[in-house]
Amino acid sequence: MSQSKRPGVTEIHVPFRDVDMTGQMFLASYISYAESVIASFWLARPEVEGEPVYIASKITCVLHRPLHYDEPALFTAAVDKIGVRSIGFIVSIDTGEERAAEVEIIWQARAQEDQQPVSLPEETRDWLYGFLD
């Protein structure tokens, strides 16, 4: 994966390991790359003392058209929703000028001690608003 200068943007050429026998990219691969792009985006967040853990509570992939072996694809993460206890990310997957897919991932904030849902830290929330799509 090649990283761009903006956090949460990665360009790939679909590798052979990510395609089925017809040459189309596996659906799970879209999700895997989307999670990696969100992880790279998340590294740019401000440090928060006592930060909660974040657990994926929903993942949806909408395929507009399949990617194929060796096709270039640009994965771009954006903040879609900011809730009291959750963050919604949308990762767009484009090839050329065409949208190939979108992956929506919802993270829920949980307390480190007992895994109960907790509110997002104010510093994290403020940072996320700068990326709200």
mmCIF file of N, CA and C in Angstrom:
data_model
loop_
_atom_site.group_PDB
_atom_site.id
_atom_site.type_symbol
_atom_site.label_atom_id
_atom_site.label_comp_id
_atom_site.label_asym_id
_atom_site.label_seq_id
_atom_site.Cartn_x
_atom_site.Cartn_y
_atom_site.Cartn_z
ATOM 1 N N MET A 1 0.851 -1.180 0.000
ATOM 2 C CA MET A 1 0.000 0.000 0.000
ATOM 3 C C MET A 1 0.887 1.230 0.000
ATOM 4 N N SER A 2 0.517 2.174 -0.780
ATOM 5 C CA SER A 2 1.248 3.428 -0.841
ATOM 6 C C SER A 2 0.443 4.508 -0.120
ATOM 7 N N GLN A 3 1.074 5.154 0.856
ATOM 8 C CA GLN A 3 0.404 6.191 1.642
ATOM 9 C C GLN A 3 0.546 7.539 0.950
ATOM 10 N N SER A 4 -0.503 8.352 1.037
ATOM 11 C CA SER A 4 -0.405 9.716 0.527
ATOM 12 C C SER A 4 -0.021 10.614 1.693
ATOM 13 N N LYS A 5 0.100 11.920 1.444
ATOM 14 C CA LYS A 5 0.469 12.863 2.483
ATOM 15 C C LYS A 5 -0.678 13.094 3.470
ATOM 16 N N ARG A 6 -1.919 12.953 3.051
ATOM 17 C CA ARG A 6 -3.073 13.117 3.941
ATOM 18 C C ARG A 6 -3.318 11.802 4.670
ATOM 19 N N PRO A 7 -3.552 11.873 6.002
ATOM 20 C CA PRO A 7 -3.845 10.606 6.686
ATOM 21 C C PRO A 7 -5.162 10.032 6.181
ATOM 22 N N GLY A 8 -5.201 8.732 6.079
ATOM 23 C CA GLY A 8 -6.434 8.086 5.660
ATOM 24 C C GLY A 8 -6.630 7.989 4.165
ATOM 25 N N VAL A 9 -5.557 8.114 3.389
ATOM 26 C CA VAL A 9 -5.634 7.936 1.942
ATOM 27 C C VAL A 9 -4.535 6.960 1.527
ATOM 28 N N THR A 10 -4.925 5.912 0.828
ATOM 29 C CA THR A 10 -3.974 4.902 0.384
ATOM 30 C C THR A 10 -4.321 4.471 -1.025
ATOM 31 N N GLU A 11 -3.296 4.313 -1.855
ATOM 32 C CA GLU A 11 -3.505 3.826 -3.211
ATOM 33 C C GLU A 11 -2.875 2.443 -3.330
ATOM 34 N N ILE A 12 -3.584 1.533 -3.976
ATOM 35 C CA ILE A 12 -3.059 0.190 -4.206
ATOM 36 C C ILE A 12 -3.256 -0.180 -5.673
ATOM 37 N N HIS A 13 -2.583 -1.211 -6.077
ATOM 38 C CA HIS A 13 -2.896 -1.939 -7.303
ATOM 39 C C HIS A 13 -3.348 -3.294 -6.798
ATOM 40 N N VAL A 14 -4.532 -3.714 -7.156
ATOM 41 C CA VAL A 14 -5.124 -4.937 -6.611
ATOM 42 C C VAL A 14 -4.161 -6.102 -6.810
ATOM 43 N N PRO A 15 -3.677 -6.696 -5.701
ATOM 44 C CA PRO A 15 -2.732 -7.807 -5.823
ATOM 45 C C PRO A 15 -3.439 -9.119 -6.151
ATOM 46 N N PHE A 16 -2.686 -10.040 -6.685
ATOM 47 C CA PHE A 16 -3.224 -11.338 -7.089
ATOM 48 C C PHE A 16 -3.877 -12.066 -5.915
ATOM 49 N N ARG A 17 -3.298 -11.931 -4.716
ATOM 50 C CA ARG A 17 -3.832 -12.632 -3.540
ATOM 51 C C ARG A 17 -5.244 -12.178 -3.166
ATOM 52 N N ASP A 18 -5.665 -11.005 -3.652
ATOM 53 C CA ASP A 18 -6.966 -10.446 -3.289
ATOM 54 C C ASP A 18 -8.047 -10.663 -4.333
ATOM 55 N N VAL A 19 -7.783 -11.529 -5.305
ATOM 56 C CA VAL A 19 -8.792 -11.759 -6.351
ATOM 57 C C VAL A 19 -9.192 -13.234 -6.408
ATOM 58 N N ASP A 20 -10.422 -13.444 -6.881
ATOM 59 C CA ASP A 20 -10.907 -14.819 -7.042
ATOM 60 C C ASP A 20 -10.488 -15.352 -8.409
ATOM 61 N N MET A 21 -10.990 -16.538 -8.768
ATOM 62 C CA MET A 21 -10.554 -17.158 -10.023
ATOM 63 C C MET A 21 -11.071 -16.429 -11.259
ATOM 64 N N THR A 22 -12.007 -15.488 -11.105
ATOM 65 C CA THR A 22 -12.466 -14.685 -12.245
ATOM 66 C C THR A 22 -11.707 -13.360 -12.335
ATOM 67 N N GLY A 23 -10.788 -13.128 -11.379
ATOM 68 C CA GLY A 23 -9.999 -11.902 -11.393
ATOM 69 C C GLY A 23 -10.629 -10.748 -10.640
ATOM 70 N N GLN A 24 -11.777 -10.978 -9.980
ATOM 71 C CA GLN A 24 -12.442 -9.914 -9.219
ATOM 72 C C GLN A 24 -11.975 -9.924 -7.765
ATOM 73 N N MET A 25 -11.865 -8.735 -7.196
ATOM 74 C CA MET A 25 -11.412 -8.590 -5.817
ATOM 75 C C MET A 25 -12.444 -9.167 -4.847
ATOM 76 N N PHE A 26 -11.950 -9.919 -3.851
ATOM 77 C CA PHE A 26 -12.810 -10.472 -2.806
ATOM 78 C C PHE A 26 -13.458 -9.342 -2.012
ATOM 79 N N LEU A 27 -14.692 -9.507 -1.626
ATOM 80 C CA LEU A 27 -15.399 -8.512 -0.823
ATOM 81 C C LEU A 27 -14.679 -8.260 0.501
ATOM 82 N N ALA A 28 -14.170 -9.304 1.112
ATOM 83 C CA ALA A 28 -13.448 -9.150 2.376
ATOM 84 C C ALA A 28 -12.206 -8.273 2.222
ATOM 85 N N SER A 29 -11.611 -8.249 1.053
ATOM 86 C CA SER A 29 -10.419 -7.426 0.825
ATOM 87 C C SER A 29 -10.753 -5.937 0.864
ATOM 88 N N TYR A 30 -11.921 -5.558 0.335
ATOM 89 C CA TYR A 30 -12.340 -4.156 0.420
ATOM 90 C C TYR A 30 -12.390 -3.732 1.892
ATOM 91 N N ILE A 31 -12.981 -4.587 2.706
ATOM 92 C CA ILE A 31 -13.137 -4.281 4.130
ATOM 93 C C ILE A 31 -11.780 -4.245 4.820
ATOM 94 N N SER A 32 -10.920 -5.182 4.512
ATOM 95 C CA SER A 32 -9.590 -5.227 5.121
ATOM 96 C C SER A 32 -8.786 -3.962 4.811
ATOM 97 N N TYR A 33 -8.773 -3.553 3.544
ATOM 98 C CA TYR A 33 -8.064 -2.323 3.178
ATOM 99 C C TYR A 33 -8.705 -1.103 3.832
ATOM 100 N N ALA A 34 -10.041 -1.080 3.903
ATOM 101 C CA ALA A 34 -10.737 0.043 4.542
ATOM 102 C C ALA A 34 -10.337 0.153 6.013
ATOM 103 N N GLU A 35 -10.255 -0.976 6.700
ATOM 104 C CA GLU A 35 -9.839 -0.955 8.106
ATOM 105 C C GLU A 35 -8.404 -0.438 8.241
ATOM 106 N N SER A 36 -7.538 -0.817 7.331
ATOM 107 C CA SER A 36 -6.144 -0.339 7.363
ATOM 108 C C SER A 36 -6.072 1.165 7.133
ATOM 109 N N VAL A 37 -6.887 1.665 6.216
ATOM 110 C CA VAL A 37 -6.895 3.100 5.915
ATOM 111 C C VAL A 37 -7.411 3.882 7.119
ATOM 112 N N ILE A 38 -8.449 3.374 7.768
ATOM 113 C CA ILE A 38 -8.965 4.043 8.969
ATOM 114 C C ILE A 38 -7.922 4.007 10.080
ATOM 115 N N ALA A 39 -7.217 2.899 10.222
ATOM 116 C CA ALA A 39 -6.162 2.801 11.236
ATOM 117 C C ALA A 39 -5.069 3.841 10.996
ATOM 118 N N SER A 40 -4.677 4.058 9.741
ATOM 119 C CA SER A 40 -3.648 5.072 9.457
ATOM 120 C C SER A 40 -4.187 6.473 9.730
ATOM 121 N N PHE A 41 -5.447 6.701 9.418
ATOM 122 C CA PHE A 41 -6.095 7.983 9.726
ATOM 123 C C PHE A 41 -6.117 8.196 11.240
ATOM 124 N N TRP A 42 -6.449 7.166 11.983
ATOM 125 C CA TRP A 42 -6.613 7.257 13.428
ATOM 126 C C TRP A 42 -5.308 7.585 14.144
ATOM 127 N N LEU A 43 -4.186 7.234 13.552
ATOM 128 C CA LEU A 43 -2.879 7.528 14.155
ATOM 129 C C LEU A 43 -2.614 9.031 14.282
ATOM 130 N N ALA A 44 -3.311 9.843 13.502
ATOM 131 C CA ALA A 44 -3.099 11.299 13.522
ATOM 132 C C ALA A 44 -3.906 11.997 14.614
ATOM 133 N N ARG A 45 -4.716 11.255 15.382
ATOM 134 C CA ARG A 45 -5.573 11.866 16.398
ATOM 135 C C ARG A 45 -4.747 12.407 17.564
ATOM 136 N N PRO A 46 -5.313 13.332 18.322
ATOM 137 C CA PRO A 46 -4.604 13.852 19.495
ATOM 138 C C PRO A 46 -4.538 12.806 20.610
ATOM 139 N N GLU A 47 -3.492 12.881 21.400
ATOM 140 C CA GLU A 47 -3.340 11.983 22.554
ATOM 141 C C GLU A 47 -4.383 12.364 23.603
ATOM 142 N N VAL A 48 -5.044 11.363 24.171
ATOM 143 C CA VAL A 48 -6.049 11.579 25.200
ATOM 144 C C VAL A 48 -5.751 10.642 26.363
ATOM 145 N N GLU A 49 -5.624 11.205 27.545
ATOM 146 C CA GLU A 49 -5.378 10.381 28.723
ATOM 147 C C GLU A 49 -6.634 9.580 29.049
ATOM 148 N N GLY A 50 -6.464 8.311 29.337
ATOM 149 C CA GLY A 50 -7.590 7.455 29.669
ATOM 150 C C GLY A 50 -8.530 7.218 28.498
ATOM 151 N N GLU A 51 -7.966 7.230 27.298
ATOM 152 C CA GLU A 51 -8.776 7.067 26.092
ATOM 153 C C GLU A 51 -9.530 5.735 26.111
ATOM 154 N N PRO A 52 -10.785 5.747 25.661
ATOM 155 C CA PRO A 52 -11.515 4.478 25.585
ATOM 156 C C PRO A 52 -10.951 3.598 24.481
ATOM 157 N N VAL A 53 -11.356 2.342 24.470
ATOM 158 C CA VAL A 53 -11.041 1.468 23.348
ATOM 159 C C VAL A 53 -12.187 1.603 22.353
ATOM 160 N N TYR A 54 -11.903 1.347 21.100
ATOM 161 C CA TYR A 54 -12.918 1.476 20.056
ATOM 162 C C TYR A 54 -13.111 0.120 19.399
ATOM 163 N N ILE A 55 -14.365 -0.279 19.316
ATOM 164 C CA ILE A 55 -14.711 -1.590 18.785
ATOM 165 C C ILE A 55 -15.661 -1.410 17.605
ATOM 166 N N ALA A 56 -15.360 -2.086 16.509
ATOM 167 C CA ALA A 56 -16.246 -2.021 15.348
ATOM 168 C C ALA A 56 -17.580 -2.671 15.705
ATOM 169 N N SER A 57 -18.672 -1.930 15.514
ATOM 170 C CA SER A 57 -19.991 -2.471 15.825
ATOM 171 C C SER A 57 -20.827 -2.691 14.565
ATOM 172 N N LYS A 58 -20.375 -2.136 13.445
ATOM 173 C CA LYS A 58 -21.091 -2.332 12.184
ATOM 174 C C LYS A 58 -20.109 -2.124 11.030
ATOM 175 N N ILE A 59 -20.192 -3.015 10.041
ATOM 176 C CA ILE A 59 -19.390 -2.871 8.825
ATOM 177 C C ILE A 59 -20.291 -3.191 7.644
ATOM 178 N N THR A 60 -20.335 -2.265 6.699
ATOM 179 C CA THR A 60 -21.141 -2.452 5.497
ATOM 180 C C THR A 60 -20.284 -2.135 4.286
ATOM 181 N N CYS A 61 -20.379 -2.969 3.261
ATOM 182 C CA CYS A 61 -19.658 -2.714 2.017
ATOM 183 C C CYS A 61 -20.674 -2.657 0.880
ATOM 184 N N VAL A 62 -20.671 -1.543 0.162
ATOM 185 C CA VAL A 62 -21.534 -1.386 -1.011
ATOM 186 C C VAL A 62 -20.622 -1.426 -2.231
ATOM 187 N N LEU A 63 -20.836 -2.428 -3.059
ATOM 188 C CA LEU A 63 -20.014 -2.617 -4.249
ATOM 189 C C LEU A 63 -20.747 -2.032 -5.453
ATOM 190 N N HIS A 64 -20.149 -1.010 -6.071
ATOM 191 C CA HIS A 64 -20.727 -0.414 -7.266
ATOM 192 C C HIS A 64 -20.304 -1.176 -8.517
ATOM 193 N N ARG A 65 -19.041 -1.557 -8.515
ATOM 194 C CA ARG A 65 -18.513 -2.424 -9.572
ATOM 195 C C ARG A 65 -17.223 -3.040 -9.059
ATOM 196 N N PRO A 66 -16.982 -4.306 -9.374
ATOM 197 C CA PRO A 66 -15.818 -4.981 -8.801
ATOM 198 C C PRO A 66 -14.497 -4.456 -9.368
ATOM 199 N N LEU A 67 -13.509 -4.434 -8.500
ATOM 200 C CA LEU A 67 -12.148 -4.163 -8.942
ATOM 201 C C LEU A 67 -11.552 -5.469 -9.436
ATOM 202 N N HIS A 68 -10.552 -5.353 -10.294
ATOM 203 C CA HIS A 68 -9.908 -6.525 -10.886
ATOM 204 C C HIS A 68 -8.418 -6.512 -10.611
ATOM 205 N N TYR A 69 -7.804 -7.658 -10.846
ATOM 206 C CA TYR A 69 -6.365 -7.816 -10.646
ATOM 207 C C TYR A 69 -5.579 -6.687 -11.302
ATOM 208 N N ASP A 70 -4.657 -6.116 -10.553
ATOM 209 C CA ASP A 70 -3.716 -5.077 -10.970
ATOM 210 C C ASP A 70 -4.366 -3.726 -11.263
ATOM 211 N N GLU A 71 -5.633 -3.571 -10.998
ATOM 212 C CA GLU A 71 -6.308 -2.291 -11.220
ATOM 213 C C GLU A 71 -5.946 -1.332 -10.086
ATOM 214 N N PRO A 72 -5.679 -0.065 -10.405
ATOM 215 C CA PRO A 72 -5.384 0.900 -9.339
ATOM 216 C C PRO A 72 -6.659 1.255 -8.582
ATOM 217 N N ALA A 73 -6.511 1.455 -7.271
ATOM 218 C CA ALA A 73 -7.649 1.834 -6.441
ATOM 219 C C ALA A 73 -7.182 2.809 -5.369
ATOM 220 N N LEU A 74 -7.954 3.857 -5.171
ATOM 221 C CA LEU A 74 -7.655 4.867 -4.159
ATOM 222 C C LEU A 74 -8.671 4.734 -3.036
ATOM 223 N N PHE A 75 -8.178 4.441 -1.830
ATOM 224 C CA PHE A 75 -9.010 4.310 -0.637
ATOM 225 C C PHE A 75 -8.896 5.602 0.164
ATOM 226 N N THR A 76 -10.027 6.244 0.433
ATOM 227 C CA THR A 76 -10.038 7.512 1.157
ATOM 228 C C THR A 76 -11.000 7.431 2.324
ATOM 229 N N ALA A 77 -10.474 7.609 3.535
ATOM 230 C CA ALA A 77 -11.290 7.569 4.746
ATOM 231 C C ALA A 77 -11.815 8.964 5.063
ATOM 232 N N ALA A 78 -13.059 9.018 5.504
ATOM 233 C CA ALA A 78 -13.667 10.271 5.949
ATOM 234 C C ALA A 78 -14.556 9.967 7.146
ATOM 235 N N VAL A 79 -14.769 10.969 7.959
ATOM 236 C CA VAL A 79 -15.687 10.838 9.081
ATOM 237 C C VAL A 79 -17.079 11.120 8.550
ATOM 238 N N ASP A 80 -17.982 10.205 8.777
ATOM 239 C CA ASP A 80 -19.340 10.317 8.258
ATOM 240 C C ASP A 80 -20.329 10.758 9.328
ATOM 241 N N LYS A 81 -20.160 10.252 10.546
ATOM 242 C CA LYS A 81 -21.069 10.550 11.651
ATOM 243 C C LYS A 81 -20.279 10.617 12.946
ATOM 244 N N ILE A 82 -20.680 11.519 13.818
ATOM 245 C CA ILE A 82 -20.094 11.595 15.146
ATOM 246 C C ILE A 82 -21.248 11.534 16.136
ATOM 247 N N GLY A 83 -21.317 10.441 16.870
ATOM 248 C CA GLY A 83 -22.361 10.272 17.871
ATOM 249 C C GLY A 83 -21.822 10.560 19.251
ATOM 250 N N VAL A 84 -22.645 10.365 20.247
ATOM 251 C CA VAL A 84 -22.217 10.562 21.632
ATOM 252 C C VAL A 84 -21.191 9.500 22.005
ATOM 253 N N ARG A 85 -21.452 8.240 21.580
ATOM 254 C CA ARG A 85 -20.590 7.121 21.944
ATOM 255 C C ARG A 85 -20.000 6.405 20.734
ATOM 256 N N SER A 86 -20.176 6.953 19.552
ATOM 257 C CA SER A 86 -19.712 6.237 18.363
ATOM 258 C C SER A 86 -19.209 7.188 17.285
ATOM 259 N N ILE A 87 -18.431 6.604 16.379
ATOM 260 C CA ILE A 87 -17.884 7.323 15.228
ATOM 261 C C ILE A 87 -18.220 6.511 13.996
ATOM 262 N N GLY A 88 -18.736 7.168 12.973
ATOM 263 C CA GLY A 88 -19.001 6.509 11.706
ATOM 264 C C GLY A 88 -18.000 6.957 10.669
ATOM 265 N N PHE A 89 -17.299 6.008 10.096
ATOM 266 C CA PHE A 89 -16.343 6.282 9.025
ATOM 267 C C PHE A 89 -16.926 5.776 7.709
ATOM 268 N N ILE A 90 -16.597 6.475 6.640
ATOM 269 C CA ILE A 90 -16.923 5.994 5.296
ATOM 270 C C ILE A 90 -15.614 5.989 4.510
ATOM 271 N N VAL A 91 -15.328 4.871 3.893
ATOM 272 C CA VAL A 91 -14.124 4.754 3.064
ATOM 273 C C VAL A 91 -14.589 4.594 1.632
ATOM 274 N N SER A 92 -14.244 5.566 0.807
ATOM 275 C CA SER A 92 -14.577 5.482 -0.614
ATOM 276 C C SER A 92 -13.427 4.812 -1.342
ATOM 277 N N ILE A 93 -13.795 3.976 -2.304
ATOM 278 C CA ILE A 93 -12.803 3.265 -3.109
ATOM 279 C C ILE A 93 -13.045 3.660 -4.564
ATOM 280 N N ASP A 94 -12.094 4.381 -5.123
ATOM 281 C CA ASP A 94 -12.222 4.894 -6.481
ATOM 282 C C ASP A 94 -11.140 4.319 -7.372
ATOM 283 N N THR A 95 -11.489 4.162 -8.635
ATOM 284 C CA THR A 95 -10.520 3.790 -9.652
ATOM 285 C C THR A 95 -10.718 4.762 -10.801
ATOM 286 N N GLY A 96 -9.689 5.531 -11.070
ATOM 287 C CA GLY A 96 -9.841 6.596 -12.069
ATOM 288 C C GLY A 96 -10.887 7.583 -11.574
ATOM 289 N N GLU A 97 -11.851 7.891 -12.422
ATOM 290 C CA GLU A 97 -12.929 8.811 -12.062
ATOM 291 C C GLU A 97 -14.181 8.071 -11.602
ATOM 292 N N GLU A 98 -14.061 6.774 -11.394
ATOM 293 C CA GLU A 98 -15.226 5.942 -11.093
ATOM 294 C C GLU A 98 -15.198 5.435 -9.651
ATOM 295 N N ARG A 99 -16.350 5.487 -8.980
ATOM 296 C CA ARG A 99 -16.482 4.931 -7.631
ATOM 297 C C ARG A 99 -16.725 3.427 -7.752
ATOM 298 N N ALA A 100 -15.834 2.630 -7.158
ATOM 299 C CA ALA A 100 -15.966 1.176 -7.219
ATOM 300 C C ALA A 100 -16.751 0.637 -6.023
ATOM 301 N N ALA A 101 -16.516 1.234 -4.838
ATOM 302 C CA ALA A 101 -17.176 0.729 -3.638
ATOM 303 C C ALA A 101 -17.104 1.755 -2.518
ATOM 304 N N GLU A 102 -17.884 1.506 -1.490
ATOM 305 C CA GLU A 102 -17.840 2.297 -0.262
ATOM 306 C C GLU A 102 -17.960 1.323 0.907
ATOM 307 N N VAL A 103 -17.150 1.548 1.924
ATOM 308 C CA VAL A 103 -17.209 0.742 3.130
ATOM 309 C C VAL A 103 -17.541 1.672 4.287
ATOM 310 N N GLU A 104 -18.605 1.338 5.006
ATOM 311 C CA GLU A 104 -18.981 2.094 6.194
ATOM 312 C C GLU A 104 -18.599 1.265 7.412
ATOM 313 N N ILE A 105 -17.901 1.906 8.346
ATOM 314 C CA ILE A 105 -17.499 1.236 9.580
ATOM 315 C C ILE A 105 -17.882 2.128 10.752
ATOM 316 N N ILE A 106 -18.627 1.561 11.690
ATOM 317 C CA ILE A 106 -19.019 2.280 12.906
ATOM 318 C C ILE A 106 -18.184 1.740 14.057
ATOM 319 N N TRP A 107 -17.528 2.652 14.772
ATOM 320 C CA TRP A 107 -16.780 2.296 15.964
ATOM 321 C C TRP A 107 -17.549 2.763 17.184
ATOM 322 N N GLN A 108 -17.598 1.940 18.208
ATOM 323 C CA GLN A 108 -18.228 2.307 19.462
ATOM 324 C C GLN A 108 -17.138 2.466 20.516
ATOM 325 N N ALA A 109 -17.221 3.566 21.292
ATOM 326 C CA ALA A 109 -16.262 3.804 22.376
ATOM 327 C C ALA A 109 -16.665 2.972 23.584
ATOM 328 N N ARG A 110 -15.686 2.278 24.159
ATOM 329 C CA ARG A 110 -15.935 1.430 25.329
ATOM 330 C C ARG A 110 -14.898 1.733 26.405
ATOM 331 N N ALA A 111 -15.311 1.625 27.664
ATOM 332 C CA ALA A 111 -14.393 1.807 28.793
ATOM 333 C C ALA A 111 -13.362 0.685 28.781
ATOM 334 N N GLN A 112 -12.127 1.027 29.075
ATOM 335 C CA GLN A 112 -11.058 0.021 29.079
ATOM 336 C C GLN A 112 -11.277 -1.026 30.166
ATOM 337 N N GLU A 113 -11.830 -0.610 31.303
ATOM 338 C CA GLU A 113 -11.961 -1.509 32.450
ATOM 339 C C GLU A 113 -13.020 -2.585 32.247
ATOM 340 N N ASP A 114 -14.234 -2.176 31.857
ATOM 341 C CA ASP A 114 -15.345 -3.132 31.819
ATOM 342 C C ASP A 114 -16.028 -3.252 30.456
ATOM 343 N N GLN A 115 -15.493 -2.569 29.452
ATOM 344 C CA GLN A 115 -16.008 -2.627 28.080
ATOM 345 C C GLN A 115 -17.432 -2.070 27.920
ATOM 346 N N GLN A 116 -17.887 -1.277 28.887
ATOM 347 C CA GLN A 116 -19.202 -0.647 28.786
ATOM 348 C C GLN A 116 -19.105 0.571 27.867
ATOM 349 N N PRO A 117 -20.172 0.872 27.083
ATOM 350 C CA PRO A 117 -20.146 2.053 26.219
ATOM 351 C C PRO A 117 -19.921 3.337 27.025
ATOM 352 N N VAL A 118 -19.073 4.218 26.486
ATOM 353 C CA VAL A 118 -18.776 5.505 27.122
ATOM 354 C C VAL A 118 -18.825 6.601 26.064
ATOM 355 N N SER A 119 -18.893 7.829 26.514
ATOM 356 C CA SER A 119 -18.893 8.978 25.599
ATOM 357 C C SER A 119 -17.512 9.169 24.977
ATOM 358 N N LEU A 120 -17.504 9.723 23.768
ATOM 359 C CA LEU A 120 -16.241 10.066 23.121
ATOM 360 C C LEU A 120 -15.574 11.187 23.906
ATOM 361 N N PRO A 121 -14.249 11.154 24.059
ATOM 362 C CA PRO A 121 -13.556 12.269 24.702
ATOM 363 C C PRO A 121 -13.745 13.557 23.887
ATOM 364 N N GLU A 122 -13.864 14.657 24.568
ATOM 365 C CA GLU A 122 -14.099 15.956 23.920
ATOM 366 C C GLU A 122 -12.991 16.296 22.926
ATOM 367 N N GLU A 123 -11.712 16.004 23.274
ATOM 368 C CA GLU A 123 -10.598 16.307 22.372
ATOM 369 C C GLU A 123 -10.715 15.497 21.081
ATOM 370 N N THR A 124 -11.105 14.246 21.211
ATOM 371 C CA THR A 124 -11.276 13.387 20.042
ATOM 372 C C THR A 124 -12.430 13.889 19.183
ATOM 373 N N ARG A 125 -13.540 14.225 19.832
ATOM 374 C CA ARG A 125 -14.714 14.736 19.119
ATOM 375 C C ARG A 125 -14.367 16.011 18.334
ATOM 376 N N ASP A 126 -13.654 16.941 18.988
ATOM 377 C CA ASP A 126 -13.274 18.194 18.315
ATOM 378 C C ASP A 126 -12.388 17.916 17.103
ATOM 379 N N TRP A 127 -11.445 16.989 17.249
ATOM 380 C CA TRP A 127 -10.555 16.637 16.139
ATOM 381 C C TRP A 127 -11.348 16.018 14.986
ATOM 382 N N LEU A 128 -12.288 15.134 15.321
ATOM 383 C CA LEU A 128 -13.098 14.459 14.289
ATOM 384 C C LEU A 128 -13.928 15.447 13.487
ATOM 385 N N TYR A 129 -14.454 16.500 14.130
ATOM 386 C CA TYR A 129 -15.263 17.479 13.407
ATOM 387 C C TYR A 129 -14.504 18.136 12.267
ATOM 388 N N GLY A 130 -13.169 18.198 12.356
ATOM 389 C CA GLY A 130 -12.363 18.742 11.270
ATOM 390 C C GLY A 130 -12.360 17.875 10.027
ATOM 391 N N PHE A 131 -12.804 16.625 10.160
ATOM 392 C CA PHE A 131 -12.800 15.684 9.033
ATOM 393 C C PHE A 131 -14.210 15.236 8.644
ATOM 394 N N LEU A 132 -15.216 15.829 9.267
ATOM 395 C CA LEU A 132 -16.601 15.425 8.980
ATOM 396 C C LEU A 132 -16.917 15.700 7.518
ATOM 397 N N ASP A 133 -17.394 14.673 6.836
ATOM 398 C CA ASP A 133 -17.670 14.770 5.405
ATOM 399 C C ASP A 133 -19.065 15.301 5.159
#
